[in-house]
Amino acid sequence: MDGTVTKSVEEINRDRLLHLRAACERTNNGGKYTIETSFYIHVKNESLLYCLVFKSGTTTWFYNINRWAGISEEKILDDKTDNFMLARQKYPWENPRVLLTSMKNTYTFIVVRDPFERLISAYEERLLGQLHPYYKNLSHKIYKRYHNDGNEYGVPSFQDFARYVVDQARNSQPSDLHWRPINDLCTPCLARYDSIIKMESFGSDLAYLTNRTGLQGKIKPAHMNYSRRDPLHRLIEKYFSQLTQQQFDDLYELYRLDFELFQYSPERYLQFIK
């Protein structure tokens, strides 16, 4: 025996919830005063309340939530479907007072992810993938903003993207949902969660939620066929080596609360900064 104690998923979850509470006290509730209700979905039939963080397992949850609403698998998994709008038709938005009451009596959870991994994923899928006309345009717009080379249609580098994200925040422009900080999407300090699921331990966390809610056989994992070009560690090196120390600091500042609230560390990115 080497003396290491492996914690159960239940203990890990309890640690995450306790850490969140302590970090919220330390950061004055993440600087928030009213709960942001836009991204909470209350699935009354299954007694579940979910705050969705885009680029953090939403495919699986939209797949299940919309399937429970009677929508066909083809439609849910179609690239052109806006699954959030689809879900809203069946699961209407709740005002802050109603939402906070719902949280008391419903199994409430959030799915989170390392903030910079989420950013890489958003950059790869939205700006490089360019499947959607909106992101194709945005991609060109970002390129033109940081390159004065007369090209109308360049592809922005990760450095361009990082600068854009920081500039938008500085100019108080609303941030795109796919890279908006979790603290702004879900105001987690003002919520009450039963479960914090992490993308890094999605399988075991999902199994724990399934057991706790009695939804065995009802929740199926789903994957869109978006494929990554390189392993994650390579992408981290490739993208973060483009940033200067100042650019990294500005980006980190933007996501600092997400790192703090959910126990993530920026360490593995720092080694690549030029």
mmCIF file of C-alpha atoms in Angstrom:
data_model
loop_
_atom_site.group_PDB
_atom_site.id
_atom_site.type_symbol
_atom_site.label_atom_id
_atom_site.label_comp_id
_atom_site.label_asym_id
_atom_site.label_seq_id
_atom_site.Cartn_x
_atom_site.Cartn_y
_atom_site.Cartn_z
ATOM 1 C CA MET A 1 0.000 0.000 0.000
ATOM 2 C CA ASP A 2 1.376 3.421 -0.881
ATOM 3 C CA GLY A 3 -0.933 5.262 1.471
ATOM 4 C CA THR A 4 -2.853 7.149 -1.212
ATOM 5 C CA VAL A 5 -6.560 7.264 -0.663
ATOM 6 C CA THR A 6 -8.710 7.346 -3.747
ATOM 7 C CA LYS A 7 -11.729 9.520 -3.174
ATOM 8 C CA SER A 8 -15.150 8.388 -4.263
ATOM 9 C CA VAL A 9 -16.961 10.412 -6.913
ATOM 10 C CA GLU A 10 -19.346 11.497 -4.169
ATOM 11 C CA GLU A 11 -16.481 12.883 -2.067
ATOM 12 C CA ILE A 12 -14.926 14.592 -5.078
ATOM 13 C CA ASN A 13 -18.271 16.203 -5.863
ATOM 14 C CA ARG A 14 -18.667 17.358 -2.273
ATOM 15 C CA ASP A 15 -15.151 18.859 -2.377
ATOM 16 C CA ARG A 16 -16.007 20.740 -5.567
ATOM 17 C CA LEU A 17 -19.167 22.166 -4.038
ATOM 18 C CA LEU A 18 -17.356 23.197 -0.826
ATOM 19 C CA HIS A 19 -14.546 24.757 -2.857
ATOM 20 C CA LEU A 20 -17.057 26.692 -4.956
ATOM 21 C CA ARG A 21 -18.747 28.053 -1.848
ATOM 22 C CA ALA A 22 -15.435 29.146 -0.299
ATOM 23 C CA ALA A 23 -14.204 30.702 -3.557
ATOM 24 C CA CYS A 24 -17.509 32.568 -3.914
ATOM 25 C CA GLU A 25 -17.119 34.049 -0.432
ATOM 26 C CA ARG A 26 -13.540 35.045 -1.243
ATOM 27 C CA THR A 27 -14.468 36.719 -4.532
ATOM 28 C CA ASN A 28 -17.626 38.484 -3.360
ATOM 29 C CA ASN A 29 -19.898 36.065 -5.270
ATOM 30 C CA GLY A 30 -17.764 36.387 -8.377
ATOM 31 C CA GLY A 31 -18.767 40.051 -8.438
ATOM 32 C CA LYS A 32 -22.406 39.191 -9.249
ATOM 33 C CA TYR A 33 -25.539 40.454 -7.546
ATOM 34 C CA THR A 34 -28.383 38.881 -9.514
ATOM 35 C CA ILE A 35 -28.637 35.388 -10.915
ATOM 36 C CA GLU A 36 -28.332 35.134 -14.698
ATOM 37 C CA THR A 37 -31.278 32.929 -15.637
ATOM 38 C CA SER A 38 -30.939 32.712 -19.436
ATOM 39 C CA PHE A 39 -29.025 29.444 -19.581
ATOM 40 C CA TYR A 40 -30.768 27.375 -16.940
ATOM 41 C CA ILE A 41 -33.085 24.689 -18.275
ATOM 42 C CA HIS A 42 -35.619 23.167 -15.904
ATOM 43 C CA VAL A 43 -36.685 19.701 -17.052
ATOM 44 C CA LYS A 44 -39.672 19.255 -14.759
ATOM 45 C CA ASN A 45 -40.600 15.727 -15.893
ATOM 46 C CA GLU A 46 -37.195 14.426 -14.826
ATOM 47 C CA SER A 47 -36.795 16.849 -11.910
ATOM 48 C CA LEU A 48 -33.517 18.177 -13.299
ATOM 49 C CA LEU A 49 -32.227 21.733 -13.492
ATOM 50 C CA TYR A 50 -29.228 22.269 -15.733
ATOM 51 C CA CYS A 51 -27.123 25.326 -16.432
ATOM 52 C CA LEU A 52 -25.563 24.959 -19.813
ATOM 53 C CA VAL A 53 -22.041 26.089 -20.502
ATOM 54 C CA PHE A 54 -21.462 26.091 -24.245
ATOM 55 C CA LYS A 55 -18.477 23.942 -25.328
ATOM 56 C CA SER A 56 -18.832 21.821 -22.160
ATOM 57 C CA GLY A 57 -20.785 18.688 -22.941
ATOM 58 C CA THR A 58 -23.847 20.481 -24.281
ATOM 59 C CA THR A 59 -24.190 18.000 -27.159
ATOM 60 C CA THR A 60 -24.960 15.174 -24.720
ATOM 61 C CA TRP A 61 -27.386 17.236 -22.678
ATOM 62 C CA PHE A 62 -29.238 18.781 -25.614
ATOM 63 C CA TYR A 63 -29.502 15.306 -27.119
ATOM 64 C CA ASN A 64 -31.179 13.920 -23.991
ATOM 65 C CA ILE A 65 -33.251 16.947 -23.035
ATOM 66 C CA ASN A 66 -34.659 17.393 -26.536
ATOM 67 C CA ARG A 67 -35.185 13.644 -26.951
ATOM 68 C CA TRP A 68 -37.246 13.645 -23.744
ATOM 69 C CA ALA A 69 -39.275 16.445 -25.333
ATOM 70 C CA GLY A 70 -40.129 14.095 -28.195
ATOM 71 C CA ILE A 71 -37.843 15.591 -30.835
ATOM 72 C CA SER A 72 -36.265 13.216 -33.353
ATOM 73 C CA GLU A 73 -32.631 12.218 -33.127
ATOM 74 C CA GLU A 74 -32.024 13.337 -36.748
ATOM 75 C CA LYS A 75 -33.223 16.830 -35.968
ATOM 76 C CA ILE A 76 -31.240 17.124 -32.718
ATOM 77 C CA LEU A 77 -27.980 15.983 -34.300
ATOM 78 C CA ASP A 78 -28.407 18.091 -37.427
ATOM 79 C CA ASP A 79 -25.743 20.822 -37.672
ATOM 80 C CA LYS A 80 -28.344 23.388 -38.622
ATOM 81 C CA THR A 81 -30.537 22.847 -35.574
ATOM 82 C CA ASP A 82 -30.347 25.435 -32.816
ATOM 83 C CA ASN A 83 -30.832 22.993 -29.950
ATOM 84 C CA PHE A 84 -30.995 25.722 -27.353
ATOM 85 C CA MET A 85 -33.961 27.418 -29.045
ATOM 86 C CA LEU A 86 -35.533 23.995 -29.531
ATOM 87 C CA ALA A 87 -35.183 23.192 -25.826
ATOM 88 C CA ARG A 88 -36.627 26.567 -24.856
ATOM 89 C CA GLN A 89 -39.921 25.755 -26.642
ATOM 90 C CA LYS A 90 -40.497 22.833 -24.297
ATOM 91 C CA TYR A 91 -38.664 24.115 -21.210
ATOM 92 C CA PRO A 92 -39.457 27.806 -20.841
ATOM 93 C CA TRP A 93 -37.230 30.334 -19.168
ATOM 94 C CA GLU A 94 -37.892 30.929 -15.444
ATOM 95 C CA ASN A 95 -37.611 34.310 -13.772
ATOM 96 C CA PRO A 96 -35.050 34.682 -10.947
ATOM 97 C CA ARG A 97 -37.488 34.130 -8.085
ATOM 98 C CA VAL A 98 -39.026 31.020 -9.649
ATOM 99 C CA LEU A 99 -35.604 29.684 -10.628
ATOM 100 C CA LEU A 100 -34.204 30.021 -7.103
ATOM 101 C CA THR A 101 -37.259 28.190 -5.736
ATOM 102 C CA SER A 102 -36.842 25.462 -8.369
ATOM 103 C CA MET A 103 -33.236 25.012 -7.228
ATOM 104 C CA LYS A 104 -34.385 24.142 -3.733
ATOM 105 C CA ASN A 105 -36.511 21.221 -4.879
ATOM 106 C CA THR A 106 -34.764 19.977 -8.013
ATOM 107 C CA TYR A 107 -31.509 18.174 -8.729
ATOM 108 C CA THR A 108 -29.404 21.058 -10.040
ATOM 109 C CA PHE A 109 -26.136 20.661 -11.885
ATOM 110 C CA ILE A 110 -23.609 22.422 -14.089
ATOM 111 C CA VAL A 111 -21.018 21.008 -16.506
ATOM 112 C CA VAL A 112 -17.690 22.866 -16.532
ATOM 113 C CA ARG A 113 -14.387 22.607 -18.346
ATOM 114 C CA ASP A 114 -10.862 24.013 -18.108
ATOM 115 C CA PRO A 115 -11.417 27.609 -19.335
ATOM 116 C CA PHE A 116 -8.577 27.603 -21.863
ATOM 117 C CA GLU A 117 -9.459 24.153 -23.200
ATOM 118 C CA ARG A 118 -12.925 25.525 -23.790
ATOM 119 C CA LEU A 119 -11.408 28.490 -25.612
ATOM 120 C CA ILE A 120 -9.281 26.234 -27.832
ATOM 121 C CA SER A 121 -12.332 24.122 -28.614
ATOM 122 C CA ALA A 122 -14.402 27.194 -29.519
ATOM 123 C CA TYR A 123 -11.607 28.539 -31.728
ATOM 124 C CA GLU A 124 -11.131 25.211 -33.522
ATOM 125 C CA GLU A 125 -14.782 24.425 -34.054
ATOM 126 C CA ARG A 126 -16.265 27.854 -34.645
ATOM 127 C CA LEU A 127 -13.525 29.928 -36.263
ATOM 128 C CA LEU A 128 -11.446 27.276 -38.018
ATOM 129 C CA GLY A 129 -14.349 24.911 -38.721
ATOM 130 C CA GLN A 130 -16.471 27.738 -40.179
ATOM 131 C CA LEU A 131 -19.459 25.433 -40.662
ATOM 132 C CA HIS A 132 -21.808 28.243 -39.833
ATOM 133 C CA PRO A 133 -22.064 31.392 -42.040
ATOM 134 C CA TYR A 134 -22.100 33.611 -38.936
ATOM 135 C CA TYR A 135 -18.722 32.277 -37.761
ATOM 136 C CA LYS A 136 -17.303 32.364 -41.267
ATOM 137 C CA ASN A 137 -18.024 36.112 -41.321
ATOM 138 C CA LEU A 138 -16.750 36.609 -37.797
ATOM 139 C CA SER A 139 -13.581 34.761 -38.699
ATOM 140 C CA HIS A 140 -12.873 37.129 -41.604
ATOM 141 C CA LYS A 141 -13.799 40.134 -39.495
ATOM 142 C CA ILE A 142 -11.313 39.175 -36.773
ATOM 143 C CA TYR A 143 -8.591 38.560 -39.366
ATOM 144 C CA LYS A 144 -9.095 41.964 -40.981
ATOM 145 C CA ARG A 145 -9.043 43.676 -37.620
ATOM 146 C CA TYR A 146 -5.497 42.508 -36.815
ATOM 147 C CA HIS A 147 -3.973 42.211 -40.308
ATOM 148 C CA ASN A 148 -3.709 45.185 -42.590
ATOM 149 C CA ASP A 149 -2.677 43.193 -45.648
ATOM 150 C CA GLY A 150 -5.613 43.936 -47.943
ATOM 151 C CA ASN A 151 -6.943 40.376 -47.628
ATOM 152 C CA GLU A 152 -10.715 40.208 -47.186
ATOM 153 C CA TYR A 153 -10.791 36.546 -46.283
ATOM 154 C CA GLY A 154 -7.979 35.502 -43.980
ATOM 155 C CA VAL A 155 -8.216 32.928 -41.203
ATOM 156 C CA PRO A 156 -7.419 34.414 -37.781
ATOM 157 C CA SER A 157 -4.598 32.873 -35.750
ATOM 158 C CA PHE A 158 -5.241 31.855 -32.154
ATOM 159 C CA GLN A 159 -3.352 35.005 -31.155
ATOM 160 C CA ASP A 160 -5.812 37.102 -33.200
ATOM 161 C CA PHE A 161 -8.674 35.300 -31.510
ATOM 162 C CA ALA A 162 -7.224 35.857 -28.012
ATOM 163 C CA ARG A 163 -6.764 39.568 -28.740
ATOM 164 C CA TYR A 164 -10.314 39.783 -30.071
ATOM 165 C CA VAL A 165 -11.797 38.101 -26.972
ATOM 166 C CA VAL A 166 -9.908 40.516 -24.693
ATOM 167 C CA ASP A 167 -10.758 43.586 -26.813
ATOM 168 C CA GLN A 168 -14.468 42.695 -26.813
ATOM 169 C CA ALA A 169 -14.443 42.459 -23.020
ATOM 170 C CA ARG A 170 -12.539 45.747 -22.668
ATOM 171 C CA ASN A 171 -15.056 47.520 -24.886
ATOM 172 C CA SER A 172 -17.905 45.975 -22.880
ATOM 173 C CA GLN A 173 -19.155 44.121 -25.965
ATOM 174 C CA PRO A 174 -21.166 41.002 -25.126
ATOM 175 C CA SER A 175 -19.010 37.921 -25.463
ATOM 176 C CA ASP A 176 -20.055 35.046 -27.740
ATOM 177 C CA LEU A 177 -21.790 32.240 -25.808
ATOM 178 C CA HIS A 178 -19.201 29.688 -26.912
ATOM 179 C CA TRP A 179 -16.450 31.508 -25.037
ATOM 180 C CA ARG A 180 -18.333 33.616 -22.506
ATOM 181 C CA PRO A 181 -16.916 32.972 -19.011
ATOM 182 C CA ILE A 182 -18.895 30.448 -16.954
ATOM 183 C CA ASN A 183 -19.217 33.070 -14.222
ATOM 184 C CA ASP A 184 -21.153 35.270 -16.684
ATOM 185 C CA LEU A 185 -23.250 32.459 -18.189
ATOM 186 C CA CYS A 186 -24.420 30.733 -15.009
ATOM 187 C CA THR A 187 -23.534 33.084 -12.099
ATOM 188 C CA PRO A 188 -22.593 29.928 -10.142
ATOM 189 C CA CYS A 189 -22.053 31.822 -6.879
ATOM 190 C CA LEU A 190 -25.749 32.709 -6.745
ATOM 191 C CA ALA A 191 -26.971 29.202 -7.541
ATOM 192 C CA ARG A 192 -27.371 26.042 -5.478
ATOM 193 C CA TYR A 193 -25.912 22.943 -7.147
ATOM 194 C CA ASP A 194 -26.112 19.270 -6.253
ATOM 195 C CA SER A 195 -23.491 18.323 -8.772
ATOM 196 C CA ILE A 196 -20.536 19.897 -10.556
ATOM 197 C CA ILE A 197 -19.685 17.746 -13.560
ATOM 198 C CA LYS A 198 -16.288 18.285 -15.157
ATOM 199 C CA MET A 199 -15.538 17.466 -18.772
ATOM 200 C CA GLU A 200 -12.232 15.996 -17.571
ATOM 201 C CA SER A 201 -14.098 13.323 -15.558
ATOM 202 C CA PHE A 202 -17.344 13.334 -17.532
ATOM 203 C CA GLY A 203 -17.955 9.558 -17.510
ATOM 204 C CA SER A 204 -17.753 8.992 -13.756
ATOM 205 C CA ASP A 205 -19.482 12.303 -12.942
ATOM 206 C CA LEU A 206 -22.342 11.459 -15.288
ATOM 207 C CA ALA A 207 -22.688 7.991 -13.735
ATOM 208 C CA TYR A 208 -22.884 9.617 -10.287
ATOM 209 C CA LEU A 209 -25.620 12.028 -11.427
ATOM 210 C CA THR A 210 -27.520 9.170 -13.085
ATOM 211 C CA ASN A 211 -27.481 7.153 -9.861
ATOM 212 C CA ARG A 212 -28.476 10.082 -7.702
ATOM 213 C CA THR A 213 -31.404 11.032 -9.939
ATOM 214 C CA GLY A 214 -32.579 7.517 -10.799
ATOM 215 C CA LEU A 215 -32.293 8.255 -14.517
ATOM 216 C CA GLN A 216 -30.501 4.989 -15.406
ATOM 217 C CA GLY A 217 -31.206 4.045 -18.990
ATOM 218 C CA LYS A 218 -32.600 7.483 -19.735
ATOM 219 C CA ILE A 219 -29.370 9.443 -20.244
ATOM 220 C CA LYS A 220 -27.288 8.500 -23.261
ATOM 221 C CA PRO A 221 -23.969 10.137 -24.161
ATOM 222 C CA ALA A 222 -23.933 11.740 -27.612
ATOM 223 C CA HIS A 223 -21.120 12.966 -29.835
ATOM 224 C CA MET A 224 -21.151 15.264 -32.790
ATOM 225 C CA ASN A 225 -18.685 14.098 -35.403
ATOM 226 C CA TYR A 226 -16.459 17.115 -34.911
ATOM 227 C CA SER A 227 -12.936 15.728 -34.931
ATOM 228 C CA ARG A 228 -9.884 17.326 -33.452
ATOM 229 C CA ARG A 229 -6.884 17.670 -35.674
ATOM 230 C CA ASP A 230 -4.226 17.230 -32.977
ATOM 231 C CA PRO A 231 -4.002 15.874 -29.429
ATOM 232 C CA LEU A 232 -4.755 18.496 -26.805
ATOM 233 C CA HIS A 233 -1.215 18.943 -25.457
ATOM 234 C CA ARG A 234 -0.019 19.710 -28.978
ATOM 235 C CA LEU A 235 -2.769 22.268 -29.484
ATOM 236 C CA ILE A 236 -1.933 23.953 -26.175
ATOM 237 C CA GLU A 237 1.696 24.321 -27.265
ATOM 238 C CA LYS A 238 0.773 25.381 -30.809
ATOM 239 C CA TYR A 239 -1.692 28.059 -29.705
ATOM 240 C CA PHE A 240 -0.319 29.398 -26.450
ATOM 241 C CA SER A 241 3.208 29.755 -27.849
ATOM 242 C CA GLN A 242 1.692 32.472 -30.095
ATOM 243 C CA LEU A 243 0.881 34.686 -27.094
ATOM 244 C CA THR A 244 3.096 37.254 -25.410
ATOM 245 C CA GLN A 245 3.160 37.330 -21.608
ATOM 246 C CA GLN A 246 0.925 40.412 -21.642
ATOM 247 C CA GLN A 247 -1.606 38.777 -23.963
ATOM 248 C CA PHE A 248 -1.662 35.707 -21.750
ATOM 249 C CA ASP A 249 -2.138 37.812 -18.609
ATOM 250 C CA ASP A 250 -5.016 39.727 -20.191
ATOM 251 C CA LEU A 251 -6.696 36.510 -21.284
ATOM 252 C CA TYR A 252 -6.187 34.866 -17.897
ATOM 253 C CA GLU A 253 -7.661 37.894 -16.137
ATOM 254 C CA LEU A 254 -10.810 37.475 -18.194
ATOM 255 C CA TYR A 255 -11.251 33.836 -17.114
ATOM 256 C CA ARG A 256 -9.601 34.086 -13.705
ATOM 257 C CA LEU A 257 -12.843 33.540 -11.785
ATOM 258 C CA ASP A 258 -13.652 30.414 -13.783
ATOM 259 C CA PHE A 259 -10.204 29.044 -12.903
ATOM 260 C CA GLU A 260 -10.712 29.896 -9.223
ATOM 261 C CA LEU A 261 -14.290 28.783 -8.778
ATOM 262 C CA PHE A 262 -13.807 25.387 -10.368
ATOM 263 C CA GLN A 263 -10.268 24.502 -9.254
ATOM 264 C CA TYR A 264 -8.439 24.800 -12.551
ATOM 265 C CA SER A 265 -4.847 25.962 -12.891
ATOM 266 C CA PRO A 266 -3.222 27.985 -15.692
ATOM 267 C CA GLU A 267 0.167 26.339 -15.002
ATOM 268 C CA ARG A 268 0.337 24.031 -18.007
ATOM 269 C CA TYR A 269 -0.213 26.936 -20.400
ATOM 270 C CA LEU A 270 2.427 29.215 -18.937
ATOM 271 C CA GLN A 271 5.394 27.149 -20.047
ATOM 272 C CA PHE A 272 4.623 27.918 -23.698
ATOM 273 C CA ILE A 273 4.295 31.709 -23.473
ATOM 274 C CA LYS A 274 6.945 33.498 -25.466
#
